[in-house]
Tab-separated table of C-alpha atoms and ligand atoms in Angstrom:
chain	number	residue	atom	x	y	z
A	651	UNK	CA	25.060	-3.831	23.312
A	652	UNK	CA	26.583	-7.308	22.871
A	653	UNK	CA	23.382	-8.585	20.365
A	654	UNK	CA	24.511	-11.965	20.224
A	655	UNK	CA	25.287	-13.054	23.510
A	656	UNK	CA	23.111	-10.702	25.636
A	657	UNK	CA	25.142	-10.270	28.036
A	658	UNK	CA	24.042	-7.303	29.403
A	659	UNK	CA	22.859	-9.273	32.492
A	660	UNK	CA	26.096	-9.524	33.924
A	661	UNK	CA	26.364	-5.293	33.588
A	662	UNK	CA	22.804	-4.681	35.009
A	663	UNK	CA	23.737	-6.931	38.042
A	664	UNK	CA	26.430	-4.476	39.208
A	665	UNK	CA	24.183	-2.177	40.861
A	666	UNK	CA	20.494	-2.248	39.672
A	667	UNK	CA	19.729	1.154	41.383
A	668	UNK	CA	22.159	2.935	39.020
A	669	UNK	CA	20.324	5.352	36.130
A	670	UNK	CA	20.612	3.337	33.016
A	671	UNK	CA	19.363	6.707	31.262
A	672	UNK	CA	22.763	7.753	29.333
A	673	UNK	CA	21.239	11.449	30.075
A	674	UNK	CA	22.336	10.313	33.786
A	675	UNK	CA	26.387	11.047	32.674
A	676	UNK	CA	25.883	14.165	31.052
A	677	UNK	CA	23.761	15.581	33.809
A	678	UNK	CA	26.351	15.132	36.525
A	679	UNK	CA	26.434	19.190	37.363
A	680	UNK	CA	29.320	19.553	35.004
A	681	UNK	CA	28.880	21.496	32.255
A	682	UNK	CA	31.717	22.799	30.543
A	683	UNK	CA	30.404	23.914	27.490
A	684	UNK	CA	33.939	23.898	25.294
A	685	UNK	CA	34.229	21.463	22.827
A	686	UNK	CA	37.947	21.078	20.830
A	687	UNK	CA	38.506	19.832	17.878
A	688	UNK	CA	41.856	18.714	17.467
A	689	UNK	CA	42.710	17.305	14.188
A	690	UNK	CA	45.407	14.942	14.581
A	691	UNK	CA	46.012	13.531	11.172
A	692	UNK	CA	47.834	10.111	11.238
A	693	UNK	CA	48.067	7.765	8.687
A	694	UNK	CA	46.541	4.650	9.035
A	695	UNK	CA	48.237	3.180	6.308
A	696	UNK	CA	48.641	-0.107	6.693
A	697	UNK	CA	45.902	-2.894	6.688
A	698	UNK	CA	45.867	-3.431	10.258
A	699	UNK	CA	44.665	-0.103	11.501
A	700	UNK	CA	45.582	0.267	14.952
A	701	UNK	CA	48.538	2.571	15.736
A	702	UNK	CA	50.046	0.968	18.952
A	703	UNK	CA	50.923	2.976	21.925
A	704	UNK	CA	51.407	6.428	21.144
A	705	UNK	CA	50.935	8.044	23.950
A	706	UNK	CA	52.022	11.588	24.767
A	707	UNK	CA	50.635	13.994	26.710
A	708	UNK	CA	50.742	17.891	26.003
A	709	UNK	CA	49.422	19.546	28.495
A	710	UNK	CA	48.618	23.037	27.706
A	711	UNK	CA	46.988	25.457	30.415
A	712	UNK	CA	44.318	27.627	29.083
A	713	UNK	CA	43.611	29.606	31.766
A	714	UNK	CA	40.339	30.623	32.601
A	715	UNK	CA	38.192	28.035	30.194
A	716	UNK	CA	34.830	29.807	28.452
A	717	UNK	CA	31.401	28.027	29.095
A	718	UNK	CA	28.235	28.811	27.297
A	719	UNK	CA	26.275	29.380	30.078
A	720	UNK	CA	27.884	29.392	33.479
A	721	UNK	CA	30.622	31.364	32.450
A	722	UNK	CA	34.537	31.217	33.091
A	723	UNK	CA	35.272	27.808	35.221
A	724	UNK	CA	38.054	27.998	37.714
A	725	UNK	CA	41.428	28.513	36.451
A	726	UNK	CA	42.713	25.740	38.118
A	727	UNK	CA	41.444	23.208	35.652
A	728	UNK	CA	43.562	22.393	32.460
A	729	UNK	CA	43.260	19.823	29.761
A	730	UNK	CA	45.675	17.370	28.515
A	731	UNK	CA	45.651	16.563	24.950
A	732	UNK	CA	46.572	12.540	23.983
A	733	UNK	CA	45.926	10.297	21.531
A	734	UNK	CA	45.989	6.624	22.659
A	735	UNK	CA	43.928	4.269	22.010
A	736	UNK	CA	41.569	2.975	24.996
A	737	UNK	CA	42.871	-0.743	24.147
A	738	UNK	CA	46.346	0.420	24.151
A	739	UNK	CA	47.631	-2.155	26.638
A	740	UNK	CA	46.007	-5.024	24.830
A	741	UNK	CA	47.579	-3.984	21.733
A	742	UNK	CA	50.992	-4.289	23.367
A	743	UNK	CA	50.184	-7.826	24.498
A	744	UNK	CA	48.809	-8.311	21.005
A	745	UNK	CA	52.159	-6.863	19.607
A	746	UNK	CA	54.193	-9.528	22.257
A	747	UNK	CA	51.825	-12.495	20.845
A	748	UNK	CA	52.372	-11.657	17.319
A	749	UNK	CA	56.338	-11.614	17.881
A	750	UNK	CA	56.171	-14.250	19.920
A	751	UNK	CA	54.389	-16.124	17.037
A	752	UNK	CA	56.565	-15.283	14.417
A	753	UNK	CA	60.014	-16.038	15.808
A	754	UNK	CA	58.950	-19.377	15.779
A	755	UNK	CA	57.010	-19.469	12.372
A	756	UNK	CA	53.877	-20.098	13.759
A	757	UNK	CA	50.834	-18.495	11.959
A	758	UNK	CA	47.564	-18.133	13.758
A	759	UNK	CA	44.040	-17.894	12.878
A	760	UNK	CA	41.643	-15.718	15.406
A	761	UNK	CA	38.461	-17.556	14.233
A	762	UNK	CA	35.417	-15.552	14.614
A	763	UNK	CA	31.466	-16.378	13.899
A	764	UNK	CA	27.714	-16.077	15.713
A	765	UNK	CA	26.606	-19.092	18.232
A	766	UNK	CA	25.871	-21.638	15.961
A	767	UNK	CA	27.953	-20.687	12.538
A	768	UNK	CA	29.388	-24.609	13.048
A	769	UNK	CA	33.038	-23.633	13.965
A	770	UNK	CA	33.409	-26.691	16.227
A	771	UNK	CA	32.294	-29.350	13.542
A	772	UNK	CA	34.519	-27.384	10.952
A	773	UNK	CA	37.407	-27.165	13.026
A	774	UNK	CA	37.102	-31.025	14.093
A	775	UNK	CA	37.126	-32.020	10.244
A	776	UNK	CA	39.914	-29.265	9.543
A	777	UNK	CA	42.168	-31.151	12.234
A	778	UNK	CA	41.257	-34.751	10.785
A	779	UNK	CA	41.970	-33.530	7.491
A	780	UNK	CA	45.216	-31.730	8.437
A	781	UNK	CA	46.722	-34.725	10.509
A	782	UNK	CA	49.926	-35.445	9.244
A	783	UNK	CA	49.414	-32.275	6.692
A	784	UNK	CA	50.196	-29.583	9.255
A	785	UNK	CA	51.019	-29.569	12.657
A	786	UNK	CA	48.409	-27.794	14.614
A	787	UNK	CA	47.572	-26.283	17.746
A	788	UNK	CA	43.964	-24.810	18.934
A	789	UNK	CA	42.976	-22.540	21.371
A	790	UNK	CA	39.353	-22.752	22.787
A	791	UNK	CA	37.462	-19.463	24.090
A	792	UNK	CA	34.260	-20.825	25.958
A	793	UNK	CA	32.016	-19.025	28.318
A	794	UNK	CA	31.421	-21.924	30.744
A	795	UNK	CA	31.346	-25.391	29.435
A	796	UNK	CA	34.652	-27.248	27.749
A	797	UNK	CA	32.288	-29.280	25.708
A	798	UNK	CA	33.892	-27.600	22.188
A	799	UNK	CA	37.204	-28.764	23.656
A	800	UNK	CA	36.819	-32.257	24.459
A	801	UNK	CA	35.190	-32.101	20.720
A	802	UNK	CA	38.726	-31.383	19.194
A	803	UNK	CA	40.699	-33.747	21.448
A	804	UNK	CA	41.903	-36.671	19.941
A	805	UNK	CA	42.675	-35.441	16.626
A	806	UNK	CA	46.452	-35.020	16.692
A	807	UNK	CA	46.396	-31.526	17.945
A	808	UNK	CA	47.018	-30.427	21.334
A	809	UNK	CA	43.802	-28.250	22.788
A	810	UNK	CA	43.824	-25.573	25.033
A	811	UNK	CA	40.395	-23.990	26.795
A	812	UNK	CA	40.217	-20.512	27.901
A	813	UNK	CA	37.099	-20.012	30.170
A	814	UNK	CA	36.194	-16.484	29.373
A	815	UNK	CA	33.020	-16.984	32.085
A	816	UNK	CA	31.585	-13.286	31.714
A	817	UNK	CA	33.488	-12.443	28.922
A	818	UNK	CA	31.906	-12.439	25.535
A	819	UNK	CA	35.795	-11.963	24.073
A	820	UNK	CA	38.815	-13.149	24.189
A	821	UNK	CA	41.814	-10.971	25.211
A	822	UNK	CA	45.074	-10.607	24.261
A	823	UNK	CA	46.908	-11.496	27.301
A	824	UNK	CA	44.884	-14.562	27.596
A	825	UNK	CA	46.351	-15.560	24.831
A	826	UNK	CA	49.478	-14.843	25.732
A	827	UNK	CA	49.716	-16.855	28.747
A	828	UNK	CA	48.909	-19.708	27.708
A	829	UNK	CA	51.139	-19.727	24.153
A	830	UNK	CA	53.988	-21.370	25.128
A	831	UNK	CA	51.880	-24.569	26.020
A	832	UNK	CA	49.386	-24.295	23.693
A	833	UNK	CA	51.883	-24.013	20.740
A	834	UNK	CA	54.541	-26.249	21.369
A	835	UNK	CA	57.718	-26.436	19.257
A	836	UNK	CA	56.738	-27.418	15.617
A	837	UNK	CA	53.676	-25.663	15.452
A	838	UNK	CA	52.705	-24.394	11.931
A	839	UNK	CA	49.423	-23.445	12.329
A	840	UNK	CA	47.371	-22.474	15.681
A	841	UNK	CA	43.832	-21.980	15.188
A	842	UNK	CA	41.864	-19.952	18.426
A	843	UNK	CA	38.156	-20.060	18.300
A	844	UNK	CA	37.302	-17.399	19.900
A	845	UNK	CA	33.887	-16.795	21.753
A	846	UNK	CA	30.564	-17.061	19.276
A	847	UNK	CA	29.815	-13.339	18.508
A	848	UNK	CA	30.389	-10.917	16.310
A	849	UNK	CA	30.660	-7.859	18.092
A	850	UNK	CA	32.584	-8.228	21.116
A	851	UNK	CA	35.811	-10.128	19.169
A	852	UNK	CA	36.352	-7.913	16.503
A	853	UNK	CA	37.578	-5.063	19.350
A	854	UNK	CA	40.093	-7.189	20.770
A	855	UNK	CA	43.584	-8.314	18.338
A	856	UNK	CA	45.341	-11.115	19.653
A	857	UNK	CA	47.995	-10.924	18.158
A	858	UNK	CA	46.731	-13.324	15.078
A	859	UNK	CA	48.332	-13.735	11.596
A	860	UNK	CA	44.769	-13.015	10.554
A	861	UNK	CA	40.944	-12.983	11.172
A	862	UNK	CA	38.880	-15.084	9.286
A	863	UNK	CA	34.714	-14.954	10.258
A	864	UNK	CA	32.727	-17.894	9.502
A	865	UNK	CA	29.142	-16.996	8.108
A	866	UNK	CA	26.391	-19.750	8.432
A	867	UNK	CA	23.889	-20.047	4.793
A	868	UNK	CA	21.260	-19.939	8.057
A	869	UNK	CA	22.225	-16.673	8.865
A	870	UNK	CA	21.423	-13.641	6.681
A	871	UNK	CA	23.250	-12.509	3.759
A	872	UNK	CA	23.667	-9.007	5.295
A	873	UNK	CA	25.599	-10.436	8.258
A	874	UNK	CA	28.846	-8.485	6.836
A	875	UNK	CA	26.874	-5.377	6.376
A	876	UNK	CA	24.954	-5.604	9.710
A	877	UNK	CA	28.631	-6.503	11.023
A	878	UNK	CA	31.057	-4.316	9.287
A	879	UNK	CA	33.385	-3.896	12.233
A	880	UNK	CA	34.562	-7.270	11.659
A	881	UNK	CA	33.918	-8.141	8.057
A	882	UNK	CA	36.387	-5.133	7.536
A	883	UNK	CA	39.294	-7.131	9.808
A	884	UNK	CA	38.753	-10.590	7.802
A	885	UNK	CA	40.802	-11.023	4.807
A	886	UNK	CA	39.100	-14.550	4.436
A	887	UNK	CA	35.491	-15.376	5.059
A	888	UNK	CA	33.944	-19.087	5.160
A	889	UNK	CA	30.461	-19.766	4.145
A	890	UNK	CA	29.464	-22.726	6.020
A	891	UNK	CA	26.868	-24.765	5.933
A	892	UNK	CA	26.563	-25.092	2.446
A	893	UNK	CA	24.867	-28.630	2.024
A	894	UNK	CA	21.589	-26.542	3.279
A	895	UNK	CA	21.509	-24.369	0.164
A	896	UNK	CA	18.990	-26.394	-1.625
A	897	UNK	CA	16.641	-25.800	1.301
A	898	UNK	CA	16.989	-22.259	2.009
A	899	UNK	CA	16.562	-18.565	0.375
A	900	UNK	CA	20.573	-18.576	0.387
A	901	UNK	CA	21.429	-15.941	-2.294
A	902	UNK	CA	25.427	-16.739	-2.645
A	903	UNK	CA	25.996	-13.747	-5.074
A	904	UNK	CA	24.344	-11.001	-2.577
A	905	UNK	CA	26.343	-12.736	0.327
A	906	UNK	CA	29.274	-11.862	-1.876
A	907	UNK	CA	28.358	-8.168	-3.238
A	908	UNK	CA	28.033	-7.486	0.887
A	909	UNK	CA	31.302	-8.843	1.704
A	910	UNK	CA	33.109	-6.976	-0.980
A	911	UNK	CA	31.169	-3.612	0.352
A	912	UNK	CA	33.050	-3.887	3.606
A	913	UNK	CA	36.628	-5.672	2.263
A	914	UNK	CA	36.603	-5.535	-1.438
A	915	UNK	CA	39.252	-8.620	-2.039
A	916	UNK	CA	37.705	-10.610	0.444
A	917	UNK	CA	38.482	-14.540	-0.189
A	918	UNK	CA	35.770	-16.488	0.062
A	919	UNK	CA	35.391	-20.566	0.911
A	920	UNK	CA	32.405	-21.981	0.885
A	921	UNK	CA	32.070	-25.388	2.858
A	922	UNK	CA	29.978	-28.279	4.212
A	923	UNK	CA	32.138	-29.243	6.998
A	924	UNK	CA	29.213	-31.976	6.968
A	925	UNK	CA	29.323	-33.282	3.359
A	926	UNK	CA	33.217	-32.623	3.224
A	927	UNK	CA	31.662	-30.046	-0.236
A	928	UNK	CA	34.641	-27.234	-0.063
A	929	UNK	CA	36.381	-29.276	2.690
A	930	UNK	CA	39.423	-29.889	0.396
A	931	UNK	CA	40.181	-25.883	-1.251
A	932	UNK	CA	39.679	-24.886	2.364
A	933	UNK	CA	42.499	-27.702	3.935
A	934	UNK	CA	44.595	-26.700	0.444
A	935	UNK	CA	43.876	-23.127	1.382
A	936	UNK	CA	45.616	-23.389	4.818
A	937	UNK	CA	48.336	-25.630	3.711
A	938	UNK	CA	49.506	-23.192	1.180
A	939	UNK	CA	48.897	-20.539	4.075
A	940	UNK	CA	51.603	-21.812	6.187
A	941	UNK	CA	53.690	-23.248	3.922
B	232	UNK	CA	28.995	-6.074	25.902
B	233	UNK	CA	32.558	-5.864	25.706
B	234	UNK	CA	31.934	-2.060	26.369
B	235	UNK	CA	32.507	-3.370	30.193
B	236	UNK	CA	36.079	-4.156	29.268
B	237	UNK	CA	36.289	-0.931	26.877
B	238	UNK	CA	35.478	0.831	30.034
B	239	UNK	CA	37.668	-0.850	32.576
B	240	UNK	CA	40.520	-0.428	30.223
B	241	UNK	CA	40.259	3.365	30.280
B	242	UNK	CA	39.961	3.867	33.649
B	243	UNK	CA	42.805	1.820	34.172
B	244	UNK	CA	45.052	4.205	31.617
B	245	UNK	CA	43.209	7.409	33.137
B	246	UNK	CA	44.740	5.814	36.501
B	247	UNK	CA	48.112	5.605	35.069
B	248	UNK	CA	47.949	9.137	32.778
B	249	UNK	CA	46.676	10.601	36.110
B	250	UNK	CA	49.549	9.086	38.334
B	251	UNK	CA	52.544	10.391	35.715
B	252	UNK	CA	51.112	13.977	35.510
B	253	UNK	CA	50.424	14.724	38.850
B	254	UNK	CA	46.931	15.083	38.479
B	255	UNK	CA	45.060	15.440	41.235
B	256	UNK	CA	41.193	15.040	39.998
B	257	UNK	CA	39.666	13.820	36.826
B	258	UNK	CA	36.683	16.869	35.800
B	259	UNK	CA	35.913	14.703	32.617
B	260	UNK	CA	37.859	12.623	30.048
B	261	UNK	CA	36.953	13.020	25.880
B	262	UNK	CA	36.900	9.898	24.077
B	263	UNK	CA	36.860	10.013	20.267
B	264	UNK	CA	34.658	6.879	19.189
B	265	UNK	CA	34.857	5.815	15.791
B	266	UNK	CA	31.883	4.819	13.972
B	267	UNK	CA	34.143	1.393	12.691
B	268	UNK	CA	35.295	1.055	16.377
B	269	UNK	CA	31.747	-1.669	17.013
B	270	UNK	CA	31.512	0.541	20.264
B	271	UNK	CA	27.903	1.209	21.430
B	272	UNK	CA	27.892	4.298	22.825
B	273	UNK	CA	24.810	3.926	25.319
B	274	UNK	CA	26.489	0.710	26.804
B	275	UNK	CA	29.833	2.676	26.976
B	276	UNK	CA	27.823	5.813	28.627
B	277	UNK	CA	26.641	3.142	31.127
B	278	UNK	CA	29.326	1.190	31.979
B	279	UNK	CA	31.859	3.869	32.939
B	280	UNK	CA	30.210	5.547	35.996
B	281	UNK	CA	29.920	1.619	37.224
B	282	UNK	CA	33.328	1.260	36.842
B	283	UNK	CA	34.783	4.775	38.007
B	284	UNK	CA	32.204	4.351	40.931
B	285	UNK	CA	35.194	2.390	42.902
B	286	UNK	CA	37.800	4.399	41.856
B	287	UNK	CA	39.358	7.733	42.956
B	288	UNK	CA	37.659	9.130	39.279
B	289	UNK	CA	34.179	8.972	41.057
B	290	UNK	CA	32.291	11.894	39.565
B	291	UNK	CA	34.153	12.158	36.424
B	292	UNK	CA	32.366	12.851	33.078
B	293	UNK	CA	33.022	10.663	30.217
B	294	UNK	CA	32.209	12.553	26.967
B	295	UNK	CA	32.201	11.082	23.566
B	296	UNK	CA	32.785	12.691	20.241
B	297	UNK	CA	31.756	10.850	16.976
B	298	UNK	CA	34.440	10.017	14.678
B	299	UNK	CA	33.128	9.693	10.928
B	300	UNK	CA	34.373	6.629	8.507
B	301	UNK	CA	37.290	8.743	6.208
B	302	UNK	CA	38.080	7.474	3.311
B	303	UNK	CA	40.924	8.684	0.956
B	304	UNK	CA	42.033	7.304	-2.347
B	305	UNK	CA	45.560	6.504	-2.433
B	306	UNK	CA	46.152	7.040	-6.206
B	307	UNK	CA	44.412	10.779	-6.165
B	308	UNK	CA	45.013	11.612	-2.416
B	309	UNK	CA	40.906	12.458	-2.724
B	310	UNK	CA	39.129	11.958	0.650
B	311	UNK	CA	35.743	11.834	1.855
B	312	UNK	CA	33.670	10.666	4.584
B	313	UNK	CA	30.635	7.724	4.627
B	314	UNK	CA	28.069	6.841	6.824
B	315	UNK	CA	28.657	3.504	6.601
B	316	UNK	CA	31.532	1.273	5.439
B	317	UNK	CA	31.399	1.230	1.762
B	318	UNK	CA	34.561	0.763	-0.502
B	319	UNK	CA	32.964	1.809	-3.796
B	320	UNK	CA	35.571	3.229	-5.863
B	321	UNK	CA	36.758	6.789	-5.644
B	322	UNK	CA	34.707	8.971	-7.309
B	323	UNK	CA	38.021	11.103	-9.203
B	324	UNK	CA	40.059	8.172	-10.643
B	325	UNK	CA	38.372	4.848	-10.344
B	326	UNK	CA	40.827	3.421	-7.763
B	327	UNK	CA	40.256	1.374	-4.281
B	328	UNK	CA	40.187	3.620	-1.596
B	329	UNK	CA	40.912	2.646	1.980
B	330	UNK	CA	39.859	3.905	5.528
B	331	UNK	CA	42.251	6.477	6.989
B	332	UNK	CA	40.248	7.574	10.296
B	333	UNK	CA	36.879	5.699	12.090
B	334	UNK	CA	37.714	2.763	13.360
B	335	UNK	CA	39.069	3.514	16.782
B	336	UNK	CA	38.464	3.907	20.460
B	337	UNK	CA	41.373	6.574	21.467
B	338	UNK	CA	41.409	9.005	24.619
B	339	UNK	CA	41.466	12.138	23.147
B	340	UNK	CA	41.981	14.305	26.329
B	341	UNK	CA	41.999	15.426	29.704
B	342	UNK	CA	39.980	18.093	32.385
B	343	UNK	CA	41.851	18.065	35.585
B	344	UNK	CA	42.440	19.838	38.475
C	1368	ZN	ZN1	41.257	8.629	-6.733
């Protein structure tokens, strides 16, 4: 279940008569007691893990099927073996952004934290640092309000809003649609702040150069163990926040062991988007990205 | 709860696999779920008899299968499986493993009429 932004709500409200009891699928009157266990072996070898769009069928007809109780089941049914992914057509859009993207040498952040990790004041000191640095481009994900938006406007780069209204995600052809105004020509670097939550974004590639997750010193230092999903997917992690160390329990080097747990050459910024402490390796950081 | 998404998106493909085939009905659809993929499997167990509800897949059983987190080590070719994501070293040679198999949502097959 979406922890962070509860949004369960929106599910329930569907139809409230319908058996939330998971027991409710499996007792459907089906039961075909076969189970297979295909082993298809593919490499994930590269760093990005997702192998787009595969998608064959073989069908192969079994005849009558055996069942551990009921005995055979008609021989009409057959199975069809596949291997896609369930996000297959989102990775294709994904695929389209990231080409889109890199034709015109644009490199873009997917910028991930929890409600409250202080993306918005980091980003509106990132893009008052980077005026006249970089030319940059952002892309908002909100669930309702603009408010983050009109916070970034003003500060040299154009801003685009996505209203994800139920959505706790953004989505790759989303994204897409709205590129070729969001990143106009010159664009070096487009940041998208994606919705606050770390479950629900991590499922979703938009076709990003990378992921980077922001990680409050408010929050817990097991964050990228509680989180591993996405910790896993961020090559670069930014502690923010950090003017509140002297105040708080913060343990920097646990934060750290954790990280490297779930993506052992993690690079890791620490900030006070506040203070400006950090403000200057991170701006270096993403100059020397896109350069 | 993007699991209402995760959902919608396989009944969509379902739709489509169903349509190129020829199949006629949908008995039940296997789903290998990795333990990387941040699926919850109650919410997904939930949400897909909501969405197949309007669909011509009414009645069809979604059943999931657990994939573990795989490791392998690419110096040594050693692999193993974790509960949990953890890139300690491999265990043979010292070296940085990485994950070959857990971290996806993928449609593994079919029961149709
Ligand atoms: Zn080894």
């Amino acid at each position: 279940m979406c922890r962070e932004c509860g949004c369960l709500t929106h599910v329930q409200g569907l139809d409230p008569d319908h058996a939330t009891n998971p027991d409710h699928l499996r007792d459907h009157g089906h039961s075909h007691g076969h189970e297979h266990d295909h082993e298809h072996g593919h490499d994930h070898g590269h760093d990005h893990g997702h192998d787009h769009g595969h998608d064959h069928v073989h069908s192969h007809d079994r005849g009558p099927l055996r069942t551990s109780s009921i005995g055979a089941v008609s021989p009409a049914h057959r199975h069809l073996s596949l291997e896609s992914r369930v996000l297959a057509k989102n990775d294709a859009l994904a695929e389209a952004n990231r080409r889109w993207l890199a034709e015109r040498q644009i490199r873009a952040i997917n910028l991930i934290s929890s409600p409250g990790a202080g993306k918005t004041l980091l980003l509106e000191q990132t893009l008052e640092r980077l005026q006249g640095r970089v030319n940059c481009a952002i892309i908002v994900g909100d669930v309702a309000t603009d408010n983050d938006a009109r916070r970034l406007r003003g500060k040299g780069a154009p801003v685009h809003q996505i209203e994800t209204r139920n959505s706790c995600h953004l989505a790759a052809g989303q994204v897409g649609e709205l590129l070729a105004h969001a990143a106009p020509v010159g664009t070096r670097l487009l940041i998208i702040e994606n919705v606050g939550n770390l479950v629900c974004p991590a499922a979703f590639d938009l076709g990003e150069t990378m992921k980077v997750a922001l990680l409050s010193v408010t929050e817990g230092e097991d964050k990228p163990v509680k989180y591993p999903t996405l910790f896993h997917q961020t090559p670069v992690v930014v502690i923010t926040k950090i003017d509140l160390v002297p105040h708080l329990d913060w343990d920097m080097a646990l934060c750290r062991q954790n990280l490297r747990q779930v993506r052992p050459n993690v690079t890791l910024l620490e900030v006070s988007a506040r203070s400006g402490l950090g403000m200057e390796a991170w701006i270096d950081f993403l100059e020397n990205w896109v350069a | 709860m993007h699991e209402l998404s995760l959902a919608t998106a396989l009944v969509e493909q379902l739709q489509e696999i169903m349509a190129r085939e020829g199949v006629q009905e949908l008995v039940s659809v296997t789903v290998a779920m990795g333990v990387l993929s941040g699926v919850e499997r109650e919410a997904l167990e939930f949400c897909f008899p909501l969405v197949v509800e309007a669909t011509p897949l009414k009645g069809a059983i979604l059943k999931i299968v657990e994939t573990p987190l795989c490791f392998r080590c690419p110096r040594c070719q050693r692999e193993w499986q974790a509960e949990k994501v953890d890139f300690a070293p491999c265990g043979g040679c010292g070296s940085a493993p990485e994950i070959i198999d857990g971290r996806d949502l993928v449609i593994r097959s079919l029961e149709v009429t």
